[in-house]
Coordinates of C-alpha atoms in Angstrom, one line a residue:
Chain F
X1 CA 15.9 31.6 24.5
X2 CA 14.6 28.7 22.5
X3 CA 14.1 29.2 18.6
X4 CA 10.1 28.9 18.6
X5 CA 10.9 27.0 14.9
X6 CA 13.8 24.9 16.1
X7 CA 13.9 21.0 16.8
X8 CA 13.7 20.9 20.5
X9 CA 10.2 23.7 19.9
X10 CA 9.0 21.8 17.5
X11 CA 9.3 18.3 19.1
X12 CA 8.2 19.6 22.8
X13 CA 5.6 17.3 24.8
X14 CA 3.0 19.1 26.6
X15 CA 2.0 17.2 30.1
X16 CA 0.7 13.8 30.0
X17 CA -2.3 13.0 31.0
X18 CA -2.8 8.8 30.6
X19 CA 0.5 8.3 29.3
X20 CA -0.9 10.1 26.5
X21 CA 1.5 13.6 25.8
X22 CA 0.1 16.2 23.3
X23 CA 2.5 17.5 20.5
X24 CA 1.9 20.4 17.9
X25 CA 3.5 19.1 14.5
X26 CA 5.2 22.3 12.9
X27 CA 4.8 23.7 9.5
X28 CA 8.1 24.0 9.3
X29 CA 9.3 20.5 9.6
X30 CA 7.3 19.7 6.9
X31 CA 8.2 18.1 2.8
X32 CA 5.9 17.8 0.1
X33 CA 2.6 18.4 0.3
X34 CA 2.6 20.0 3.9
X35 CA 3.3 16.5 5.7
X36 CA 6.2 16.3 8.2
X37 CA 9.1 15.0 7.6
X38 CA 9.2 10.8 8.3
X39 CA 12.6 11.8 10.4
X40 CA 11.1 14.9 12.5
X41 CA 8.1 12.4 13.4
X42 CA 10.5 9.9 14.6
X43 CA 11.9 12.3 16.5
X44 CA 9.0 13.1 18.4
X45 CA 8.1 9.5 18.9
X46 CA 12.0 9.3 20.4
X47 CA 11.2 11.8 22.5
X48 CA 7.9 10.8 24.2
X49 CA 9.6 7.2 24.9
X50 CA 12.6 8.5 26.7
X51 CA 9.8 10.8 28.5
X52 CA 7.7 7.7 29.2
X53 CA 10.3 5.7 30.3
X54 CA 11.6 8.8 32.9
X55 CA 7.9 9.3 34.2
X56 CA 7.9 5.3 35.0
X57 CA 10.6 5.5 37.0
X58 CA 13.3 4.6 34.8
X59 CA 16.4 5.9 33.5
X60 CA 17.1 5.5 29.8
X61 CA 18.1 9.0 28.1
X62 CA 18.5 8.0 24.8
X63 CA 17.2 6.3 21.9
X64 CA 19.1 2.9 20.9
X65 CA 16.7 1.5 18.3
X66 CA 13.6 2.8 16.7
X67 CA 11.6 1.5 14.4
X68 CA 8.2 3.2 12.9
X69 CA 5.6 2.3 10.9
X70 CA 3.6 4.8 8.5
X71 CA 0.0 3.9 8.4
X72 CA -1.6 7.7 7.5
X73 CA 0.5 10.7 6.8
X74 CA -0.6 12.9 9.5
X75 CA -1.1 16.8 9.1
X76 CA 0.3 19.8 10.7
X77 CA -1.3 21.2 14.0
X78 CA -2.0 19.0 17.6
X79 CA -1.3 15.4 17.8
X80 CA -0.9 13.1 20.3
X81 CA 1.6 10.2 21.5
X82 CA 0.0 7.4 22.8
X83 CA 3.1 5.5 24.7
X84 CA 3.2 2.0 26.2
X85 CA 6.3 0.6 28.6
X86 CA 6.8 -2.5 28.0
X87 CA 9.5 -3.5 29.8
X88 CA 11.5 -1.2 32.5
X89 CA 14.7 -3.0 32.7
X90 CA 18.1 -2.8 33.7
X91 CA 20.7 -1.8 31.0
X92 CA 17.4 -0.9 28.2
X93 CA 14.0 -0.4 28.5
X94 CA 11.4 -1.1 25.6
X95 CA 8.3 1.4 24.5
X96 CA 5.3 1.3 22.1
X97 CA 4.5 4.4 21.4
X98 CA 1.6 5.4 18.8
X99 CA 1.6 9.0 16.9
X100 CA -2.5 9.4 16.5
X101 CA -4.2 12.5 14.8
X102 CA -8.3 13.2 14.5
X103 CA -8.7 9.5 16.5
X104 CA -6.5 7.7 14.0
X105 CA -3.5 6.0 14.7
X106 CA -0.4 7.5 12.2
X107 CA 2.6 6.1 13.1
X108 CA 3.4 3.0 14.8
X109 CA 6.8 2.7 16.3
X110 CA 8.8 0.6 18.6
X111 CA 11.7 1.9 20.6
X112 CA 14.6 0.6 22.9
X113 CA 16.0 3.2 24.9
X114 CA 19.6 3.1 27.1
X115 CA 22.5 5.2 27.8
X116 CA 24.9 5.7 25.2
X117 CA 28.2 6.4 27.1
X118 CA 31.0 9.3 26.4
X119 CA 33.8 8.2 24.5
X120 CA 33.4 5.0 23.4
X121 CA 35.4 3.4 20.6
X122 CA 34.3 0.6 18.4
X123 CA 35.9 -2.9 19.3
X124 CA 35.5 -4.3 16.0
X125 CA 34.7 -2.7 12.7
X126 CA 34.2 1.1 12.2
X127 CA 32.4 1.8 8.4
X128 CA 34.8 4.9 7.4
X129 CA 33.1 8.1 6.7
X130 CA 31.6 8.9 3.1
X131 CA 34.0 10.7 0.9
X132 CA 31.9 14.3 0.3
X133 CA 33.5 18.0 -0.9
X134 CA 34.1 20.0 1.9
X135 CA 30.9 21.1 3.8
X136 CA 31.2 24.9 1.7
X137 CA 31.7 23.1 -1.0
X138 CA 28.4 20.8 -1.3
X139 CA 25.4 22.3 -2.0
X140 CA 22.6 23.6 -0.1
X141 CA 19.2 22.2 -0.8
X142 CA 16.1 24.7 -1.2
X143 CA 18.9 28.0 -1.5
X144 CA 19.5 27.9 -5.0
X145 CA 16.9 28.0 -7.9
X146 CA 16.2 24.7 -9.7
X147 CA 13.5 25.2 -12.5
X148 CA 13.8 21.0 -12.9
X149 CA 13.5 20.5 -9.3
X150 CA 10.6 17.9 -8.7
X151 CA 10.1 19.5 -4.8
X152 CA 10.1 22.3 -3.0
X153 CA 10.5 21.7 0.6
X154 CA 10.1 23.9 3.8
X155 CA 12.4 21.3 5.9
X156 CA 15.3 22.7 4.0
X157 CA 15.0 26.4 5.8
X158 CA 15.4 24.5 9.7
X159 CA 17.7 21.5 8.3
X160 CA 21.2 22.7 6.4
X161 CA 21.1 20.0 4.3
X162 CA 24.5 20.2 1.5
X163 CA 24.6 17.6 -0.9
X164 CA 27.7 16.9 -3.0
X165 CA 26.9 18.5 -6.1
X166 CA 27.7 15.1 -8.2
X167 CA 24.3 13.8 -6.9
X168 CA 22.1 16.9 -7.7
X169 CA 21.3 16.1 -11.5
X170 CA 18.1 15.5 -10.8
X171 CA 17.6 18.8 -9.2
X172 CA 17.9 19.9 -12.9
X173 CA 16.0 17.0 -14.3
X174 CA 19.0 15.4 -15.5
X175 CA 19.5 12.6 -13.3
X176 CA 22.5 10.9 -12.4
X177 CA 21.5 7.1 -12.8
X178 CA 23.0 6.5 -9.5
X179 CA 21.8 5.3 -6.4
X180 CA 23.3 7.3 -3.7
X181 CA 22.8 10.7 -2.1
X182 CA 26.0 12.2 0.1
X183 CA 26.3 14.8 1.9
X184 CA 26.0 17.0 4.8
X185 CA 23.4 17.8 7.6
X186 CA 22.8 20.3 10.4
X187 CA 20.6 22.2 12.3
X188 CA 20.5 25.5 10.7
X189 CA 20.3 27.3 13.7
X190 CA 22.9 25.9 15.3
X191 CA 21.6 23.7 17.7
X192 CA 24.2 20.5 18.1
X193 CA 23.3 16.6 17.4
X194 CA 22.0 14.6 19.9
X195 CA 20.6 11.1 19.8
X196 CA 17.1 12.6 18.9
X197 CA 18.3 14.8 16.5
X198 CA 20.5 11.7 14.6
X199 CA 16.5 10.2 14.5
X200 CA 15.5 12.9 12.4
X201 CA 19.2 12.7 10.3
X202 CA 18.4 8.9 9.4
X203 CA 15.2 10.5 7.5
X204 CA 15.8 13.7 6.3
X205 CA 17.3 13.8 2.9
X206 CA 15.7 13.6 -0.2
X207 CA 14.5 10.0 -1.5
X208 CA 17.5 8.7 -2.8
X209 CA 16.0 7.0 -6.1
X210 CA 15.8 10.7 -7.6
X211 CA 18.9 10.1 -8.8
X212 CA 17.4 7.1 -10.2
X213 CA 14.7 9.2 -12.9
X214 CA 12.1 8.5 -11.2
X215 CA 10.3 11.8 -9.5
X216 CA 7.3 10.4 -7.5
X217 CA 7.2 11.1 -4.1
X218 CA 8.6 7.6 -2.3
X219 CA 6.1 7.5 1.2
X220 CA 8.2 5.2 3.9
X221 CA 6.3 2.3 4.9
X222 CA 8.8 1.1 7.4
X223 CA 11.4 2.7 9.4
X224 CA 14.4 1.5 11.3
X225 CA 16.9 3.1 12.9
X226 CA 20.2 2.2 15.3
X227 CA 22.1 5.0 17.1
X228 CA 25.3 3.8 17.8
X229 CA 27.3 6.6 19.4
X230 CA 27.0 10.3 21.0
X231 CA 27.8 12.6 18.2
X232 CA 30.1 15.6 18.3
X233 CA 29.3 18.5 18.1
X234 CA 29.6 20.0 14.4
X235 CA 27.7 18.9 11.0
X236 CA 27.3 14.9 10.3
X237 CA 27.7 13.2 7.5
X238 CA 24.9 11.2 5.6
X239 CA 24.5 8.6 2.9
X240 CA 21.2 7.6 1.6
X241 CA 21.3 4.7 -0.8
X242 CA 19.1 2.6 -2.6
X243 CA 19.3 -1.0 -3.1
X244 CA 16.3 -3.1 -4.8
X245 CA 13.9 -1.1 -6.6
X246 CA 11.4 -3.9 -7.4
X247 CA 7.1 -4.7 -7.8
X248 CA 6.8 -0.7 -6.0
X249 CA 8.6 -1.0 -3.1
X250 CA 12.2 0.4 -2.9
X251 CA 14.9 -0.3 0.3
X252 CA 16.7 2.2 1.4
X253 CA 20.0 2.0 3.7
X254 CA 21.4 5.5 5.1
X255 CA 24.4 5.9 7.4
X256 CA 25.3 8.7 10.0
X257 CA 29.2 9.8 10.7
X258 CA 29.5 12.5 13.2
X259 CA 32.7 15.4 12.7
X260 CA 35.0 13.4 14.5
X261 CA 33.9 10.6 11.5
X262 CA 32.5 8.3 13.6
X263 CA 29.7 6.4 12.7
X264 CA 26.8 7.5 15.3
X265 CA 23.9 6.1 13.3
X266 CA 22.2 4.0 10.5
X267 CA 18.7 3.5 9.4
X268 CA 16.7 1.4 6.6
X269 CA 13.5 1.6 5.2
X270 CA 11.1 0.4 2.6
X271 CA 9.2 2.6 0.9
X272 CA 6.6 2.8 -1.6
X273 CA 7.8 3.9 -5.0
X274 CA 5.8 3.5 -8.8
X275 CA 8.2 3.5 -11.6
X276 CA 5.3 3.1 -14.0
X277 CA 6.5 3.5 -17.3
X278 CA 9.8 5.0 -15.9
X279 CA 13.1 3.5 -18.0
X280 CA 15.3 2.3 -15.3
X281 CA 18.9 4.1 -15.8
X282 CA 21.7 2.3 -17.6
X283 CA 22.8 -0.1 -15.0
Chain X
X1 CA -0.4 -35.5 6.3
X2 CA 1.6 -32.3 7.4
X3 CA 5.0 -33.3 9.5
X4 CA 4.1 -33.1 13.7
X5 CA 7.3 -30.7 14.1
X6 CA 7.6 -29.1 10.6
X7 CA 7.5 -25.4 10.4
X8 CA 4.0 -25.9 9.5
X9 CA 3.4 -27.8 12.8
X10 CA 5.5 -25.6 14.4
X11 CA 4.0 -22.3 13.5
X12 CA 0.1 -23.4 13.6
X13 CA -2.5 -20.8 15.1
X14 CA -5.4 -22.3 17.2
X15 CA -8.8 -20.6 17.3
X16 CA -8.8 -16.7 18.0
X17 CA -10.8 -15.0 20.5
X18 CA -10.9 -11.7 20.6
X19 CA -8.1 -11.4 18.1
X20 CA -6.0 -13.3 20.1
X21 CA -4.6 -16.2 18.9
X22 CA -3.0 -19.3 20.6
X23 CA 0.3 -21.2 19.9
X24 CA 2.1 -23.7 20.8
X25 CA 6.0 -23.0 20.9
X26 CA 7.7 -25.9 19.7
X27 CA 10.8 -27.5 21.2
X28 CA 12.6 -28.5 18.2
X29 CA 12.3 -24.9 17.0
X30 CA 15.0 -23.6 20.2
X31 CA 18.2 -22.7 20.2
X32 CA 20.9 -22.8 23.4
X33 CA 19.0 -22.8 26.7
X34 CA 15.8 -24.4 25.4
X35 CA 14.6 -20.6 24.0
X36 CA 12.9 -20.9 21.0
X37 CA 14.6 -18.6 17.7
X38 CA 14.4 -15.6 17.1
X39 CA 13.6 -16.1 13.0
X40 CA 10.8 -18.7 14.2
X41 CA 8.9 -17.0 16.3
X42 CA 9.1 -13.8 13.7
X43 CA 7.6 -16.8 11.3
X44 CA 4.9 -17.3 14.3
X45 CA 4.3 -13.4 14.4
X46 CA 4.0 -13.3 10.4
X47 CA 1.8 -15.5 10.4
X48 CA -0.7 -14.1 13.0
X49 CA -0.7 -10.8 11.3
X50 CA -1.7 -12.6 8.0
X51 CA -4.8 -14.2 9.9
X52 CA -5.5 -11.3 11.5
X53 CA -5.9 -9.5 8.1
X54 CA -7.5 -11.9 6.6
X55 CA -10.2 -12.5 9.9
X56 CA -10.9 -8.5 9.9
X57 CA -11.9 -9.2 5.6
X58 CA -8.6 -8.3 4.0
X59 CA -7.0 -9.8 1.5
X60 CA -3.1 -9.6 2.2
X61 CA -1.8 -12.9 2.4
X62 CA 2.5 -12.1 2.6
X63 CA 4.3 -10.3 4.8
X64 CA 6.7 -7.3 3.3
X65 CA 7.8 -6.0 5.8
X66 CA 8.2 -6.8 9.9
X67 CA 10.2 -5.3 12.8
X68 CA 9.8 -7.1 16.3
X69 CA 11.5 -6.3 19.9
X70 CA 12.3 -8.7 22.0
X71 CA 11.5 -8.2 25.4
X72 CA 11.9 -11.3 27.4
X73 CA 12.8 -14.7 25.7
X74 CA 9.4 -16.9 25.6
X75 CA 10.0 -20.8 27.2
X76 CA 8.5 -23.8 24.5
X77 CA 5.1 -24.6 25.6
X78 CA 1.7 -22.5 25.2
X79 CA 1.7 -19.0 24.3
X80 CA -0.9 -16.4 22.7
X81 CA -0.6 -14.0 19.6
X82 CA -2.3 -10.5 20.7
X83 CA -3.4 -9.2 16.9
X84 CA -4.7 -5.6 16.5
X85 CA -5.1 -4.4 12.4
X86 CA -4.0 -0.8 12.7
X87 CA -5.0 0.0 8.9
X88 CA -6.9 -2.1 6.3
X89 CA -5.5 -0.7 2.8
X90 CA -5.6 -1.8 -0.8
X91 CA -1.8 -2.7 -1.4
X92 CA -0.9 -3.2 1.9
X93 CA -2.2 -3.5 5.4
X94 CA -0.2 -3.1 9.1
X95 CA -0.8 -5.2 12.0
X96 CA 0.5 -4.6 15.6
X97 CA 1.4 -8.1 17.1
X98 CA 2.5 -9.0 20.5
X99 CA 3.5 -12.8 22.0
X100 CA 2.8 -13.0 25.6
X101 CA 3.3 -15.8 27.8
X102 CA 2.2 -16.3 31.5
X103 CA 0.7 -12.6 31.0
X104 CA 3.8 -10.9 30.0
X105 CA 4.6 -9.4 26.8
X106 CA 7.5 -11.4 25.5
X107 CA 7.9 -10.0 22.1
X108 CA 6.1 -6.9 20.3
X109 CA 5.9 -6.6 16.5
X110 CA 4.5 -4.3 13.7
X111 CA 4.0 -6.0 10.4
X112 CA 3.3 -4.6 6.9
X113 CA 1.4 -7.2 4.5
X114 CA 0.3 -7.0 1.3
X115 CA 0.3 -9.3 -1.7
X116 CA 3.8 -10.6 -3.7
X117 CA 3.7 -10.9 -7.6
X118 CA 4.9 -14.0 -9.4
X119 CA 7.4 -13.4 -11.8
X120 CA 8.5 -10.1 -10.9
X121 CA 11.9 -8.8 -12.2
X122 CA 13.7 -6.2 -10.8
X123 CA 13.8 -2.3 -11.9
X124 CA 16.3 -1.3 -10.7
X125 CA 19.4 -3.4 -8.6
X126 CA 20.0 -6.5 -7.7
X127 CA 22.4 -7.6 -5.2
X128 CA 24.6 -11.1 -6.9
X129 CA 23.9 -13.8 -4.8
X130 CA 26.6 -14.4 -2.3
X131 CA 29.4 -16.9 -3.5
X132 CA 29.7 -20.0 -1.6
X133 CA 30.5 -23.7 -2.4
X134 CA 28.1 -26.0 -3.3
X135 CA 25.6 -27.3 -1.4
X136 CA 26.9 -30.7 -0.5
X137 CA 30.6 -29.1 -0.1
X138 CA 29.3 -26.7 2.6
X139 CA 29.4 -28.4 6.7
X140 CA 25.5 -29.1 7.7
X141 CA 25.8 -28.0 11.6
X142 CA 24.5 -29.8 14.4
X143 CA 25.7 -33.1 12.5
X144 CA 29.6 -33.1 12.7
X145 CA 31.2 -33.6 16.0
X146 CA 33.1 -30.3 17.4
X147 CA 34.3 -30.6 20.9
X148 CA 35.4 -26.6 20.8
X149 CA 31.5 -26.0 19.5
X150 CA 30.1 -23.4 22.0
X151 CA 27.0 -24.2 21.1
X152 CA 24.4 -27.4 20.5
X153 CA 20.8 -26.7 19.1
X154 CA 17.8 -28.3 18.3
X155 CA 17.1 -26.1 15.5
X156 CA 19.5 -27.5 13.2
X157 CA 17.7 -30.7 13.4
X158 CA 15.0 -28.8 11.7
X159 CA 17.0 -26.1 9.9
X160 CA 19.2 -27.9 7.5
X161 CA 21.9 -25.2 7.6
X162 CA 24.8 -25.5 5.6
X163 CA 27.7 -23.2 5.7
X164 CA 31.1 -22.5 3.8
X165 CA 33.5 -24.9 6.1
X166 CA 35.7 -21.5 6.0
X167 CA 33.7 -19.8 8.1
X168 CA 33.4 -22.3 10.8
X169 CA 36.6 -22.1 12.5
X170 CA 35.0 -21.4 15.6
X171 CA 33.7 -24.6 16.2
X172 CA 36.7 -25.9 16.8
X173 CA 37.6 -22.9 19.3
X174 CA 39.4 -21.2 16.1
X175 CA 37.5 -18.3 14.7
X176 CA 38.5 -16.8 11.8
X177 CA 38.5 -13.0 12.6
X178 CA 35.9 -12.7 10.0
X179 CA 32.4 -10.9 10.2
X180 CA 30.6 -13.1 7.8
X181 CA 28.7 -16.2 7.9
X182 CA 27.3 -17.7 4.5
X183 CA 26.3 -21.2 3.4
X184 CA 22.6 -22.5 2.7
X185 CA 19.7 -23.1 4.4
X186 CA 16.6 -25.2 3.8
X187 CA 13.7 -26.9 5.9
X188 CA 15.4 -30.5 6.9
X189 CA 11.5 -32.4 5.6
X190 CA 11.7 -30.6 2.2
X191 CA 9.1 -28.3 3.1
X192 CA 9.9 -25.4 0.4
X193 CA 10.0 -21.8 1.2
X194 CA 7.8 -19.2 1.0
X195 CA 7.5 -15.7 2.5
X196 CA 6.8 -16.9 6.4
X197 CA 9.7 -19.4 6.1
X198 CA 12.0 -16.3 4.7
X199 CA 11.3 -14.3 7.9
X200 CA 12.4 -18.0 9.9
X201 CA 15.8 -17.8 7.8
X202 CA 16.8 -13.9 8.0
X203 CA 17.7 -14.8 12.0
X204 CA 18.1 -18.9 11.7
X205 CA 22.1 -18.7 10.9
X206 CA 24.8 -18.7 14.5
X207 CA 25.3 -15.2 15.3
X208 CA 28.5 -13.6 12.6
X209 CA 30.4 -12.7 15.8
X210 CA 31.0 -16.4 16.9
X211 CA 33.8 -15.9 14.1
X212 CA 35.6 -13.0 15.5
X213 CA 36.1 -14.6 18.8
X214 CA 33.5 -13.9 21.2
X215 CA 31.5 -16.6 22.4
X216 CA 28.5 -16.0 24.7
X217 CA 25.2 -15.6 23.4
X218 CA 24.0 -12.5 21.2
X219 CA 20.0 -11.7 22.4
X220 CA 18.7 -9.8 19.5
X221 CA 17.3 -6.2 20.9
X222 CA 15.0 -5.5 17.6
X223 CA 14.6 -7.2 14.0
X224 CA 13.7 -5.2 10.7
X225 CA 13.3 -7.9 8.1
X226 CA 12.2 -7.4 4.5
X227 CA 10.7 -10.0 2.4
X228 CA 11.3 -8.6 -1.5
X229 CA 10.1 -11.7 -3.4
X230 CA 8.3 -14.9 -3.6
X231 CA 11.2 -17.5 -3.1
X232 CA 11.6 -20.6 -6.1
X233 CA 11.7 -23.6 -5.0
X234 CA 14.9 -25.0 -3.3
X235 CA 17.5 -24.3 -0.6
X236 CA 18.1 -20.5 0.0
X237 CA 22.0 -18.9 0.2
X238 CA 22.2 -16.8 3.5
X239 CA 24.7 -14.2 4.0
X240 CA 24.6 -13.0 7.9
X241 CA 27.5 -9.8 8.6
X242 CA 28.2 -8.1 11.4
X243 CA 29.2 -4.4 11.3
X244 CA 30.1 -2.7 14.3
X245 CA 30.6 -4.0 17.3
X246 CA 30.4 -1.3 20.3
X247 CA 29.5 -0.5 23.8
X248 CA 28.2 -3.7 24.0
X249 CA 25.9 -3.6 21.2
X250 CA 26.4 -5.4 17.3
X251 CA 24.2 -4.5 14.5
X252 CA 24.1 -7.5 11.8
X253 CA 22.6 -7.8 8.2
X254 CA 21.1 -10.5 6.7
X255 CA 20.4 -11.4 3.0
X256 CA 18.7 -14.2 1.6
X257 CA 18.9 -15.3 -2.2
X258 CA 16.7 -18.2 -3.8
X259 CA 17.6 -21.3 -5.9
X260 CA 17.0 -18.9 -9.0
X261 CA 19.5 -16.3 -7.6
X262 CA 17.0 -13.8 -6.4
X263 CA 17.8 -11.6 -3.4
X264 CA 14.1 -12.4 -2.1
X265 CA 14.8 -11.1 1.6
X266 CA 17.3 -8.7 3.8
X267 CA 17.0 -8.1 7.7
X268 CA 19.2 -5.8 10.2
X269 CA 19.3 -6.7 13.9
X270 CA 21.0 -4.8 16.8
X271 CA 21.9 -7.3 18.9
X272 CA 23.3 -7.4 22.9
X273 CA 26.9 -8.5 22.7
X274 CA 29.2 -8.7 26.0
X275 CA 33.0 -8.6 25.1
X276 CA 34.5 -8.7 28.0
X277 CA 38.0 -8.7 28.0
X278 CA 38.0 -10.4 24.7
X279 CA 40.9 -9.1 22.7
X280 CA 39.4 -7.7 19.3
X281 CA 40.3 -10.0 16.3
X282 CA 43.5 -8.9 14.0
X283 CA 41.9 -6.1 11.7

């Protein structure tokens, strides 16, 4: 039986009707504020393009490349995907496809979906796994009581997120001046990575610029992801890390290894972030 | 009097109707096969979405942000910019664009614009400019003769690009085993750079794979560039990397600093790649 509050629930397609497929964004999925998560949304937009690319005919499973633009946070509750082939073709197709809520368009994204074959090794370069304590050993986010803690976030109960515990000051409003979150991810009820759910992985941890002192919430105003491999089966491994905090906008770069310490996917973004009157850390 | 195929000439708008706006695709703006570049048309596409903007009464004249998909290379000659403004905001605005040609959509972008501060200093991080030899020690390409060169293009008639002469052993059929391509690059008429011509140079530079030995041509699947600053005056350092190469698929990063040192813009690709029975360099 399916979890009714697990990914593939909570990122199901009703029927199209116009290209057009109805979604219901879970309250579960969600960070601050009630909003989903910028990963679960992209997700749901990787979904409806491999969907839209079946129902035209072709045969693309997977994403290859996403990339999503955040125009209006949308809420909880039915939603639509608005999707748009744009090219059926041989090795990848192309989709626009267009998350709109109340009439309003929300995200914006782009996708090129393929087939990612079993078992293939890289022919040239292979980014080694981040170095993180033992997946018992990192901590989980949203378990243990943080008086400091600038969020409290319901995407922690679905998503085992375990951070290494060296990168958690700011959970305890003692930041560590660094710019790099590591770490662990998985379902938390079990359910195995796919493609879709390395989508969600790219997007899921906390903003990594925490650890910089600053405690705003960081929106994404531009998404991109690559998934590069199939992952095994088992947690991944994540690094978020900021680069160029300057005039409010931040860029982000966050890497994907899969148990067998491959890497399966990467992702950056630029985001939104006011430092105000916020020291920056000791460089 | 503005230079008939400057980047200026190059990248000019006609009259929009409907939010459509038409362009000329210029010939001295192509790479191999006559195609015109991927940077330059993103240039094309920037500017579009500023237009746009501005024509629907906002006020965001730079781009920050832009991710496009390539879906069938456009030919030189007439084309048309499809515009829609998905969200007029008060920092920053997004903009759907889409180049067709002889009714097809040949390339689809989102852009985010907004407005770029003089003088702004970093908060936090700031990647040192890459190092490379002066300008006048670096090789200009397209000038030298290199019988082994896979590759001749107008662009560098255009494109003064100047690269580290240790990088370019594969011009003379020697590559180097390296993933990284770095030199300069300015506009050959001394037209000096600004945000539009920074989206031209994130994908101007030969593809970083030439140098680990495989030749054919690399068709970029989807760009996600980031322009971070207003450039100073003066040729730009490029730093262009490739990461992993697999299942016939590279993903590349891009970083451009200004005369001042300034990283002003970064860009990832994932990029088609066909190795063949090309024996992987020496690791």
């Amino acid at each position: 039986m399916t979890d009714p509050d697990g990914f593939d629930a909570a990122t199901a397609l009703g029927a199209p009707e116009s290209a057009r497929y109805p979604v219901v964004l879970h309250p579960g999925w969600t960070v601050v504020g009630g909003k989903p998560n910028g990963g679960y949304l992209l997700a749901v937009l990787g979904r409806a393009a491999v969907a839209a690319v079946v129902d035209a005919g072709g045969a693309h499973p997977h994403p290859l490349a996403a990339t999503s633009t955040y125009l209006s946070a949308p809420d909880v509750g039915p939603a639509e995907v608005e999707t748009e082939v744009l090219r059926l073709g041989r090795s990848a197709s192309q989709v626009r496809v267009r998350l709109c809520q109340d009439g309003l368009p929300r995200v914006e994204a782009v996708l090129v979906v393929g087939r990612l074959a079993e078992g293939v090794e890289p022919w040239w370069g292979s980014l080694p796994p981040v170095e993180v304590p033992p997946f018992a050993a990192c901590e989980r986010l949203g378990v243990q009581d943080h008086p400091g803690s600038p969020f409290r976030v319901p995407l922690t109960a679905v998503v085992e997120e375990r951070l290494d515990p060296a990168v958690l000051g700011f959970l305890d409003g003692r930041p560590g001046g660094g710019p790099e979150l590591r770490g662990w991810l998985r379902l938390a009820d079990g359910r195995e990575p796919d493609p879709l759910v390395l989508l969600l992985a790219v997007d899921a941890y906390p903003p990594a610029t925490f650890e910089l002192g600053t405690t705003g919430w960081v929106p994404t105003l531009q998404l991109t992801a690559y998934v590069r491999a199939l992952p095994a089966p088992g947690p991944l491994r994540v690094r978020q890390r900021a680069r160029l905090v300057q005039g409010d906008l931040v860029d982000e770069q966050c890497e994907v290894w899969d148990s067998a310490g491959r890497l399966v996917a990467s992702a950056t973004q630029l985001a939104g972030l006011r430092v105000g009157d916020t020291p920056p850390p000791p460089a």
